[in-house]
Coordinates of C-alpha atoms in Angstrom, one line a residue:
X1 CA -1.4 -6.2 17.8
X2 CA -2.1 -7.3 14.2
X3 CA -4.8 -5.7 12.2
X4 CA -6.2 -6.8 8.9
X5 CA -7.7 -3.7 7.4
X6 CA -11.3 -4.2 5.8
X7 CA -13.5 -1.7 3.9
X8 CA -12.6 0.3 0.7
X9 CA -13.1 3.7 1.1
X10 CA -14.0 6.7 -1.2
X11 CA -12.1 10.1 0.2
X12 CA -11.1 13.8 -1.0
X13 CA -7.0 15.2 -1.1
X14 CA -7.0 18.6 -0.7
X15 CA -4.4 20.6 -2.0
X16 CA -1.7 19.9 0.6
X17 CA -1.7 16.5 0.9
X18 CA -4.6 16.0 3.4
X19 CA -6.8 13.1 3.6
X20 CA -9.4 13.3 5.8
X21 CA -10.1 9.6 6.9
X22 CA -13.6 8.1 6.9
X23 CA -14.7 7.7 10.6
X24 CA -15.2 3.4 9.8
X25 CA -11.3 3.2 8.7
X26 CA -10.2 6.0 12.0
X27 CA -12.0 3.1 14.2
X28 CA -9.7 0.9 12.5
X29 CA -6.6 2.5 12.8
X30 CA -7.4 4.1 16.3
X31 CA -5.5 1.0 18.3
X32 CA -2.4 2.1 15.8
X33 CA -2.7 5.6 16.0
X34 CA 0.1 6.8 18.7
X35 CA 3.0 4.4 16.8
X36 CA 1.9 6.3 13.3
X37 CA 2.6 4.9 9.8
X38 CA 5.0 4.5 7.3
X39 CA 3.9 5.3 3.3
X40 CA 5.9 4.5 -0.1
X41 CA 5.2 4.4 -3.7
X42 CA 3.9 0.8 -4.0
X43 CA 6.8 -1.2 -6.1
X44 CA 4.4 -2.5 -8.6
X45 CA 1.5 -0.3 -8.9
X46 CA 0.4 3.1 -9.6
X47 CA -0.4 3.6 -5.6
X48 CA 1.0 4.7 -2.6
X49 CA 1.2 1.4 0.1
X50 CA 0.6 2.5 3.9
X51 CA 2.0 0.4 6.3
X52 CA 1.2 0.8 10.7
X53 CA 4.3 0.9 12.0
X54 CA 4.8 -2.2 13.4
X55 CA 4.2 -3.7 9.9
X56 CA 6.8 -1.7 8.1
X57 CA 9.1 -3.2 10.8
X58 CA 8.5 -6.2 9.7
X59 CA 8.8 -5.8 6.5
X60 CA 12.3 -4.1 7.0
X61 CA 13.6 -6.8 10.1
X62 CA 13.2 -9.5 6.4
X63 CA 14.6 -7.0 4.0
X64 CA 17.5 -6.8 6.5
X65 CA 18.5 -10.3 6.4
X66 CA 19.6 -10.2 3.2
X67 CA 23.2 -10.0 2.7
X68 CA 24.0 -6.2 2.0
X69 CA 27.1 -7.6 0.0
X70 CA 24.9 -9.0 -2.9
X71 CA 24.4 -5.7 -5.3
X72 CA 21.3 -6.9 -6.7
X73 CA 19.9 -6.9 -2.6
X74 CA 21.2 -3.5 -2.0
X75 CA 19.7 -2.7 -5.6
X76 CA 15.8 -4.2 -4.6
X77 CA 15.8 -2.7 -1.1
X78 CA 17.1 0.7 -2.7
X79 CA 14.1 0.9 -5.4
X80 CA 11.8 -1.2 -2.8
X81 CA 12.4 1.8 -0.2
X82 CA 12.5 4.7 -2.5
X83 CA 9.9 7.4 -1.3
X84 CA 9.8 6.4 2.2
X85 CA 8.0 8.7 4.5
X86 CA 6.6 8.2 8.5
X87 CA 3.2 10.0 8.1
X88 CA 0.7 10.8 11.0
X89 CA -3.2 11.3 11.6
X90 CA -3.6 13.9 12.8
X91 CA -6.0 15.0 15.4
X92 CA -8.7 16.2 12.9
X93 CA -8.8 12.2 11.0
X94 CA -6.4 13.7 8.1
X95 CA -3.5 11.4 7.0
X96 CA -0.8 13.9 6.3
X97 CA 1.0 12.6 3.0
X98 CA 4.0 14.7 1.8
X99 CA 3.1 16.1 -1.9
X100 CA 6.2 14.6 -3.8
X101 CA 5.2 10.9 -2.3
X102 CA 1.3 12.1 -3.3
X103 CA 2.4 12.9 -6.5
X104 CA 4.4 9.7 -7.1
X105 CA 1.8 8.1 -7.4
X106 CA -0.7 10.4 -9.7
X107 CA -3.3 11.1 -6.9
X108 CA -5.1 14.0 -7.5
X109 CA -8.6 14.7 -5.6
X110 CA -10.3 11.4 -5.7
X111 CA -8.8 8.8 -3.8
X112 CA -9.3 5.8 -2.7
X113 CA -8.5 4.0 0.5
X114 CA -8.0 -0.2 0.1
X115 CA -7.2 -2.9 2.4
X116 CA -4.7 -5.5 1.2
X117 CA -4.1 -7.5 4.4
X118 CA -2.3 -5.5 7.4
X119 CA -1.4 -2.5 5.1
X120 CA -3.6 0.2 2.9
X121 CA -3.4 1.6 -0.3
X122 CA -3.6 4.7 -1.6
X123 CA -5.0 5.3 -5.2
X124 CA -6.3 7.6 -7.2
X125 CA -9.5 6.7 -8.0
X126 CA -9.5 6.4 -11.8
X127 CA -6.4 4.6 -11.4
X128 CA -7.9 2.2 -8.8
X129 CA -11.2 1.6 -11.1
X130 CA -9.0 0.7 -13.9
X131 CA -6.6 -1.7 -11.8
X132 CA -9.7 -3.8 -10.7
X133 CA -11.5 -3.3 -13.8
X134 CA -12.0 -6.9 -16.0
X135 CA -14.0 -8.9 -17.8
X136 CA -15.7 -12.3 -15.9
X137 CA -13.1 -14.2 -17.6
X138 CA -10.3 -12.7 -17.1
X139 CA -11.4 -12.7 -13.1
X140 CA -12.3 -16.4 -13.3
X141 CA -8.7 -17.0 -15.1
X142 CA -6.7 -14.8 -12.2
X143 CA -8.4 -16.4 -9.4
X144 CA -7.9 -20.2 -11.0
X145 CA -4.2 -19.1 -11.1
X146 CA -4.0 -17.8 -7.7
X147 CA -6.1 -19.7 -5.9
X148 CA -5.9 -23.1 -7.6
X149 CA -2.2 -22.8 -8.9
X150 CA -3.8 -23.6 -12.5
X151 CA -1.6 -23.1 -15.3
X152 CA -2.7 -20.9 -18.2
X153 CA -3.5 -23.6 -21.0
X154 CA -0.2 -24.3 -23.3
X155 CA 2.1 -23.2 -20.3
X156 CA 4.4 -26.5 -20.2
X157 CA 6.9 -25.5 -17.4

């Protein structure tokens, strides 16, 4: 079953790790639950990516058909991987993140919890405010690139 998570969500770490879930994302997740999830520090962001189970299998069934005699694949899957944790909810709605992969990723107390497709991330929430934060521009630029495949002007390749 594929899920495409919705909803950013404002939550609390306590001191062990503990993230109690908002009951709208435990609705979410509660077709997942019983496989659990797999977390690691996100590879280009200051964030911790959470994938369902199934998803991470995925992810690792591609990562797998590169050759493992090209140094540079062993290289990226080593980095890509590094951190990796299974993580549970537990009975209570707390997702149970180990406190080296929490503090990988500079989450202190405030986190938040965002969707990017069929995975979560988990931020600290000044770090998350300033990764969205920009000016109209800049978001009208980003989104002509993305979505439109625009060039930045004076780009010739």
């Amino acid at each position: 079953m594929d899920i495409y998570f919705f909803g950013t969500f404002n939550c609390k770490a306590d001191a062990k790790g503990r993230i109690m879930l908002p009951v709208a994302l435990r609705n979410q997740v509660a077709p997942i639950l019983k496989d659990g999830f797999f977390i690691k520090k996100s590879y280009y962001s200051e964030c911790l990516e959470l994938y369902p189970a199934y998803e991470w299998h995925r992810v690792m069934a591609e990562l797998n058909e590169k050759s493992r005699f090209d140094e540079e694949n062993l290289q990226f899957i080593r980095m890509y991987t590094a951190g990796l944790r299974q993580v549970e909810v537990d009975a209570t709605g707390r997702l149970l993140i180990p406190k080296d992969i929490i503090s990988m990723a500079g989450i202190t107390k405030d986190v938040v919890i965002a969707p990017i497709g069929k995975r979560l991330e988990v931020w600290d929430k000044k770090a998350y405010d300033k990764s969205i934060s920009a000016t109209k521009e800049e978001k009208v630029k980003l989104a002509k690139r993305v979505m439109l495949g625009e060039k930045p002007s004076g780009d010739v390749s």
